[in-house]
CSV table of C-alpha atoms and ligand atoms in Angstrom, one decimal:
chain,number,residue,atom,x,y,z
A,1,MET,CA,-7.4,19.4,8.8
A,2,THR,CA,-7.1,16.7,6.3
A,3,THR,CA,-3.8,15.3,5.2
A,4,LEU,CA,-3.3,12.3,2.9
A,5,LEU,CA,-0.1,11.3,1.2
A,6,VAL,CA,-0.3,7.9,-1.3
A,7,THR,CA,2.2,6.3,-3.2
A,8,TRP,CA,3.1,6.5,-7.0
A,9,LYS,CA,2.2,9.0,-9.6
A,10,GLU,CA,-0.7,7.0,-11.2
A,11,PRO,CA,-2.4,4.8,-8.6
A,12,GLY,CA,-1.6,7.9,-6.6
A,13,GLN,CA,-3.4,10.4,-8.5
A,14,ILE,CA,-6.5,8.1,-9.0
A,15,GLY,CA,-6.1,6.9,-5.2
A,16,ILE,CA,-6.1,10.8,-4.1
A,17,ASP,CA,-8.8,12.2,-6.1
A,18,ALA,CA,-11.1,9.2,-5.1
A,19,ALA,CA,-10.2,9.6,-1.6
A,20,TRP,CA,-10.5,13.7,-1.3
A,21,LYS,CA,-13.9,13.5,-3.5
A,22,ALA,CA,-15.3,11.2,-0.6
A,23,ARG,CA,-13.9,13.4,2.4
A,24,GLN,CA,-15.7,16.4,0.5
A,25,GLY,CA,-18.8,14.1,0.3
A,26,GLY,CA,-18.6,13.7,4.3
A,27,ALA,CA,-16.8,10.5,4.7
A,28,ASP,CA,-14.6,9.6,8.1
A,29,LEU,CA,-11.4,9.3,7.5
A,30,ILE,CA,-11.3,5.7,7.3
A,31,THR,CA,-13.9,5.8,5.0
A,32,THR,CA,-11.7,8.2,2.7
A,33,ILE,CA,-8.7,6.1,2.4
A,34,GLU,CA,-11.1,2.7,1.9
A,35,LYS,CA,-12.6,4.8,-1.5
A,36,GLY,CA,-9.5,5.9,-2.3
A,37,LEU,CA,-7.6,2.7,-2.5
A,38,ALA,CA,-11.0,0.7,-3.7
A,39,ALA,CA,-10.9,3.3,-6.8
A,40,CYS,CA,-7.5,1.7,-8.0
A,41,GLU,CA,-8.4,-1.3,-7.3
A,42,LEU,CA,-11.5,-1.0,-9.4
A,43,ASP,CA,-9.1,0.6,-12.0
A,44,PRO,CA,-8.3,-1.8,-14.9
A,45,SER,CA,-5.6,0.3,-16.4
A,46,LEU,CA,-3.8,-0.1,-13.3
A,47,LEU,CA,-1.6,-3.1,-13.8
A,48,ALA,CA,-0.4,-3.9,-10.1
A,49,ILE,CA,-3.6,-3.5,-8.0
A,50,GLY,CA,-6.9,-5.3,-7.7
A,51,LEU,CA,-8.8,-5.7,-11.3
A,52,GLY,CA,-6.6,-6.4,-14.4
A,53,SER,CA,-3.5,-6.8,-12.2
A,54,LEU,CA,-0.5,-9.0,-13.1
A,55,PRO,CA,-0.6,-12.5,-11.9
A,56,ASN,CA,1.5,-15.1,-10.2
A,57,ALA,CA,3.1,-17.7,-12.3
A,58,ASP,CA,0.1,-19.9,-12.4
A,59,GLY,CA,-1.5,-17.0,-14.2
A,60,GLU,CA,-3.9,-16.3,-11.3
A,61,LEU,CA,-4.3,-13.0,-9.3
A,62,GLU,CA,-3.9,-13.3,-5.9
A,63,LEU,CA,-4.7,-10.1,-4.0
A,64,ASP,CA,-3.4,-8.6,-0.4
A,65,ALA,CA,-4.5,-5.6,1.3
A,66,SER,CA,-4.4,-4.2,5.0
A,67,ILE,CA,-6.0,-1.5,7.0
A,68,MET,CA,-4.9,0.1,10.3
A,69,ASP,CA,-6.7,2.5,13.2
A,70,GLY,CA,-4.4,4.6,14.5
A,71,ARG,CA,-6.9,5.4,17.4
A,72,ASP,CA,-7.3,2.0,19.0
A,73,MET,CA,-4.7,0.1,17.3
A,74,ASN,CA,-7.3,-2.2,15.6
A,75,CYS,CA,-6.3,-3.7,12.1
A,76,GLY,CA,-7.3,-5.8,9.5
A,77,ALA,CA,-5.9,-7.9,6.7
A,78,VAL,CA,-6.3,-10.1,3.9
A,79,CYS,CA,-3.7,-11.9,1.9
A,80,SER,CA,-3.7,-14.5,-1.3
A,81,VAL,CA,-7.2,-13.7,-2.1
A,82,ARG,CA,-8.7,-14.6,-5.7
A,83,GLY,CA,-11.7,-13.2,-7.8
A,84,ILE,CA,-12.5,-10.4,-5.3
A,85,VAL,CA,-12.6,-6.6,-5.2
A,86,PRO,CA,-12.0,-4.6,-3.5
A,87,VAL,CA,-10.2,-6.0,-1.1
A,88,ILE,CA,-9.2,-3.4,1.0
A,89,SER,CA,-13.1,-3.3,1.5
A,90,VAL,CA,-12.8,-6.9,2.9
A,91,ALA,CA,-9.8,-6.1,4.9
A,92,ARG,CA,-11.6,-3.3,6.6
A,93,LYS,CA,-14.6,-6.3,7.5
A,94,VAL,CA,-12.1,-8.6,8.9
A,95,MET,CA,-11.1,-5.4,11.1
A,96,GLU,CA,-14.4,-4.3,11.9
A,97,GLU,CA,-16.5,-7.8,11.9
A,98,THR,CA,-14.6,-10.6,13.4
A,99,PRO,CA,-12.4,-11.0,16.4
A,100,HIS,CA,-9.2,-11.1,14.0
A,101,VAL,CA,-6.3,-9.6,12.0
A,102,MET,CA,-5.9,-11.4,8.9
A,103,LEU,CA,-7.7,-14.0,6.5
A,104,ALA,CA,-5.9,-15.9,4.0
A,105,GLY,CA,-6.5,-17.2,0.4
A,106,ASP,CA,-9.6,-19.4,0.0
A,107,GLN,CA,-11.3,-18.3,3.0
A,108,ALA,CA,-10.6,-15.2,2.9
A,109,ARG,CA,-12.7,-15.2,-0.4
A,110,ARG,CA,-15.4,-17.7,1.3
A,111,PHE,CA,-15.5,-14.6,3.9
A,112,ALA,CA,-15.8,-11.8,1.3
A,113,ILE,CA,-18.8,-13.9,-0.1
A,114,SER,CA,-20.5,-13.9,3.0
A,115,LYS,CA,-20.2,-10.1,3.2
A,116,GLY,CA,-21.8,-9.8,0.0
A,117,PHE,CA,-19.0,-9.3,-2.4
A,118,ARG,CA,-19.5,-10.7,-5.9
A,119,PRO,CA,-16.9,-13.3,-7.1
A,120,GLN,CA,-15.7,-12.2,-10.8
A,121,ASN,CA,-13.1,-13.3,-13.2
A,122,LEU,CA,-10.0,-9.9,-12.6
A,123,MET,CA,-7.8,-10.9,-15.8
A,124,THR,CA,-8.4,-8.4,-18.5
A,125,ALA,CA,-7.2,-9.0,-22.3
A,126,GLU,CA,-4.1,-6.8,-21.3
A,127,CYS,CA,-2.8,-8.8,-18.4
A,128,ILE,CA,-3.4,-12.1,-20.6
A,129,ALA,CA,-1.4,-10.9,-22.8
A,130,GLU,CA,1.2,-9.4,-20.2
A,131,TYR,CA,1.2,-13.0,-18.9
A,132,ASP,CA,1.9,-14.6,-22.1
A,133,LYS,CA,4.7,-12.4,-22.6
A,134,TRP,CA,6.0,-13.5,-19.3
A,135,VAL,CA,5.7,-17.5,-20.3
A,136,ARG,CA,7.6,-16.9,-23.7
A,137,GLY,CA,10.6,-15.4,-21.8
A,138,GLU,CA,9.9,-11.9,-23.0
A,139,ALA,CA,8.9,-10.1,-19.8
A,140,GLU,CA,10.8,-8.7,-16.5
A,141,LYS,CA,11.8,-11.6,-14.0
A,142,TYR,CA,9.8,-9.5,-11.4
A,143,TYR,CA,7.4,-6.7,-12.6
A,144,ILE,CA,8.0,-3.8,-10.3
A,145,HIS,CA,7.6,0.4,-10.5
A,146,THR,CA,10.3,2.3,-11.8
A,147,ALA,CA,10.1,6.3,-11.5
A,148,GLN,CA,9.2,5.9,-15.7
A,149,GLU,CA,6.4,3.4,-14.9
A,150,SER,CA,2.9,4.6,-13.9
A,151,HIS,CA,1.5,1.7,-11.9
A,152,ASP,CA,2.5,0.3,-8.6
A,153,THR,CA,0.9,-1.1,-4.8
A,154,VAL,CA,-1.4,1.5,-3.7
A,155,THR,CA,-0.6,2.7,0.1
A,156,MET,CA,-2.3,5.6,1.7
A,157,LEU,CA,-1.7,7.6,5.1
A,158,GLY,CA,-4.3,9.8,6.5
A,159,LEU,CA,-4.2,12.4,9.4
A,160,GLU,CA,-6.9,14.6,10.7
A,161,THR,CA,-7.0,16.9,13.8
A,162,GLY,CA,-10.2,17.8,15.0
A,163,PRO,CA,-11.2,21.1,16.6
A,164,ASP,CA,-9.9,19.9,20.1
A,165,GLY,CA,-6.6,19.5,18.2
A,166,LYS,CA,-6.4,15.6,18.8
A,167,PRO,CA,-5.0,13.9,15.9
A,168,HIS,CA,-6.4,10.5,14.4
A,169,LEU,CA,-3.9,8.4,11.8
A,170,ILE,CA,-5.1,5.8,9.9
A,171,ALA,CA,-2.5,3.7,7.2
A,172,ALA,CA,-3.5,1.1,4.2
A,173,SER,CA,-2.4,-0.5,1.3
A,174,SER,CA,-3.6,-3.2,-1.3
A,175,THR,CA,-1.4,-4.6,-3.9
A,176,SER,CA,-1.5,-7.6,-6.3
A,177,GLY,CA,2.1,-8.5,-5.1
A,178,LEU,CA,5.2,-9.0,-7.5
A,179,ALA,CA,4.2,-10.1,-11.0
A,180,TRP,CA,5.2,-13.7,-11.4
A,181,LYS,CA,5.1,-14.4,-7.9
A,182,LEU,CA,5.4,-17.7,-6.3
A,183,PRO,CA,1.7,-18.9,-6.0
A,184,GLY,CA,0.8,-18.2,-2.5
A,185,ARG,CA,3.8,-15.6,-2.3
A,186,VAL,CA,2.9,-12.7,0.4
A,187,GLY,CA,4.5,-9.4,0.8
A,188,ASP,CA,4.6,-6.6,3.1
A,189,SER,CA,1.8,-4.7,2.2
A,190,PRO,CA,-1.1,-7.1,4.1
A,191,ILE,CA,1.5,-7.4,6.9
A,192,VAL,CA,1.0,-4.6,10.0
A,193,GLY,CA,4.4,-3.3,10.6
A,194,ALA,CA,5.8,-4.4,7.4
A,195,GLY,CA,3.4,-2.5,5.0
A,196,ILE,CA,1.6,-0.1,7.3
A,197,PHE,CA,1.3,0.8,10.8
A,198,ALA,CA,-0.5,3.6,12.8
A,199,ASP,CA,-0.8,5.1,16.3
A,200,ASP,CA,-2.4,8.4,16.9
A,201,GLU,CA,0.3,8.6,19.8
A,202,ILE,CA,3.1,9.1,17.1
A,203,GLY,CA,1.9,8.9,13.7
A,204,ALA,CA,1.8,6.9,10.6
A,205,ALA,CA,3.8,5.0,7.7
A,206,GLY,CA,3.5,2.8,4.8
A,207,ALA,CA,5.8,1.0,2.4
A,208,THR,CA,6.2,-0.1,-1.3
A,209,GLY,CA,8.4,-1.9,-3.3
A,210,LEU,CA,10.4,-5.3,-2.7
A,211,GLY,CA,8.1,-7.0,-0.3
A,212,GLU,CA,10.6,-9.6,0.8
A,213,GLU,CA,13.2,-7.0,1.8
A,214,LEU,CA,10.7,-4.4,3.6
A,215,TRP,CA,8.9,-7.0,5.6
A,216,LYS,CA,12.7,-8.5,7.0
A,217,ALA,CA,13.1,-4.7,8.1
A,218,VAL,CA,9.7,-4.3,9.5
A,219,ALA,CA,9.8,-1.2,7.8
A,220,SER,CA,6.7,1.1,8.6
A,221,TYR,CA,6.7,0.4,12.5
A,222,ARG,CA,10.6,1.1,12.4
A,223,ALA,CA,9.7,4.4,10.9
A,224,VAL,CA,7.1,4.9,13.2
A,225,ARG,CA,9.4,4.1,16.1
A,226,ASN,CA,12.0,6.4,14.8
A,227,MET,CA,9.4,9.2,15.0
A,228,GLU,CA,8.5,8.2,18.5
A,229,ALA,CA,12.3,9.1,19.5
A,230,GLY,CA,12.1,12.3,18.5
A,231,MET,CA,12.9,12.6,14.3
A,232,SER,CA,10.9,13.8,11.6
A,233,ALA,CA,9.4,12.1,9.2
A,234,GLN,CA,11.5,12.2,6.7
A,235,GLU,CA,14.5,11.2,9.0
A,236,ALA,CA,12.2,8.6,10.4
A,237,CYS,CA,12.0,7.1,6.6
A,238,GLN,CA,15.5,7.6,5.7
A,239,GLU,CA,17.1,5.9,9.0
A,240,THR,CA,15.0,2.7,8.2
A,241,ILE,CA,15.8,2.8,4.8
A,242,ASP,CA,19.8,3.3,5.5
A,243,HIS,CA,19.6,0.3,8.1
A,244,MET,CA,17.8,-1.9,5.2
A,245,VAL,CA,20.6,-0.9,2.8
A,246,ARG,CA,23.3,-1.8,5.2
A,247,ARG,CA,22.0,-4.7,6.9
A,248,GLN,CA,20.2,-6.4,3.7
A,249,ALA,CA,21.9,-7.4,0.9
A,250,HIS,CA,18.9,-7.2,-1.0
A,251,ALA,CA,17.4,-3.9,-0.4
A,252,ALA,CA,18.5,-2.2,-3.2
A,253,ASP,CA,17.8,-4.7,-6.1
A,254,LEU,CA,14.4,-3.3,-6.7
A,255,PRO,CA,13.4,0.0,-5.0
A,256,CYS,CA,12.2,0.0,-1.4
A,257,VAL,CA,10.2,2.9,-0.1
A,258,VAL,CA,9.0,4.0,3.0
A,259,MET,CA,6.7,7.1,3.8
A,260,ALA,CA,5.7,8.2,7.0
A,261,LEU,CA,3.1,10.9,8.5
A,262,ARG,CA,3.8,12.4,11.8
A,263,LYS,CA,0.8,13.5,14.3
A,264,ASP,CA,1.5,17.1,13.8
A,265,GLY,CA,1.4,16.5,9.9
A,266,ASP,CA,5.2,16.5,9.1
A,267,PHE,CA,5.5,14.2,6.5
A,268,GLY,CA,8.4,12.4,4.7
A,269,ALA,CA,9.4,9.3,2.3
A,270,ALA,CA,12.8,7.9,1.5
A,271,THR,CA,13.8,5.0,-1.0
A,272,THR,CA,16.5,2.4,-1.4
A,273,LYS,CA,17.0,3.0,-5.2
A,274,GLY,CA,15.8,5.8,-8.2
A,275,GLU,CA,12.8,8.4,-7.4
A,276,PHE,CA,10.2,7.7,-5.8
A,277,PRO,CA,7.0,9.6,-6.6
A,278,TYR,CA,4.0,10.2,-4.2
A,279,TRP,CA,0.9,12.8,-4.1
A,280,ILE,CA,0.3,14.7,-0.9
A,281,CYS,CA,-3.4,16.6,-0.2
A,282,ARG,CA,-4.0,18.9,2.6
A,283,ASP,CA,-7.4,20.1,2.8
A,284,GLY,CA,-7.8,19.8,-1.0
A,285,ASN,CA,-4.7,21.1,-2.0
A,286,ILE,CA,-3.0,18.3,-4.0
A,287,GLU,CA,0.6,18.2,-4.6
A,288,TYR,CA,2.8,15.8,-6.5
A,289,ARG,CA,6.3,15.1,-5.5
A,290,GLU,CA,9.4,13.1,-6.3
A,291,GLN,CA,12.0,12.0,-3.6
A,292,PRO,CA,15.5,11.0,-4.8
A,293,ALA,CA,17.2,7.9,-3.1
A,294,LYS,CA,20.6,9.6,-1.2
A,295,GLY,CA,23.3,10.4,-2.9
B,301,LIG,N1,5.3,-4.5,-1.8
B,301,LIG,C1,4.5,-5.3,-2.9
B,301,LIG,C2,4.8,-6.5,-2.5
B,301,LIG,O1,6.2,-7.1,-2.6
B,301,LIG,C3,4.6,-4.4,-4.0
B,301,LIG,C4,4.8,-3.2,-4.1
B,301,LIG,O2,4.8,-2.7,-3.6
B,301,LIG,O3,5.1,-2.8,-5.5
B,301,LIG,O4,4.0,-7.6,-2.7
């Protein structure tokens, strides 16, 4: 049995379709998830992920990504990478081909080029036009998803249960971060524990939304620990979000979301604000859900 969970309506659909296609083609779980996220990064119509996404305050795209393998807690991440896609694949290479967890900025780019990634201009006419609007003061201060819009960070969780009943989990995330961010700003998405976490003994969790707040909460790690303490995936996410709202003054300024997948297949999500749309795929049965913020 394979279960995949992916954030947001539009990147989610692109991500889940690509991931399931890879799975049907025989991909292992980590490659399934990598392919799902890479498809989102390579789609120029998604304004917050990879190619053609919204840049920082200098008009430059800086991409973040991370991946974690619940089998041995191995993980890899990159942050503030310019001119390379898909950065999720670079994060996987950091995990599998270096002794490190994270590479940053120009050195991450240099590493990617040494591994055969081709540097390229990631700005499209559409994202340049959006940037020019922001420079003229005609765009939102920070661009982040609302339920009506259709693009954002893509975070994906995967669970496979073999014939022996043993669960295996992967978590991964890819983003260009908040639009118009200060150059060098890094959010939760490439930070293991904040943006993603996976442990085969418990489950996996992933976050999306206002990265500073999700990072302060170490949101994904908290949700996984909540499941370890016996909570359902839904309770684990809701407790994380409730704690954020109670303790962090800015947790509901913009949506902050945590989603979780327990090793037995139980799943859930919670948000500080609005409605969180996500996709779930169970052995090819793909379902769309919307999780409203608690009353
Ligand atoms: N969490 C991402 C960040 O703060 C943005 C997002 O999920 O939309 O960089």
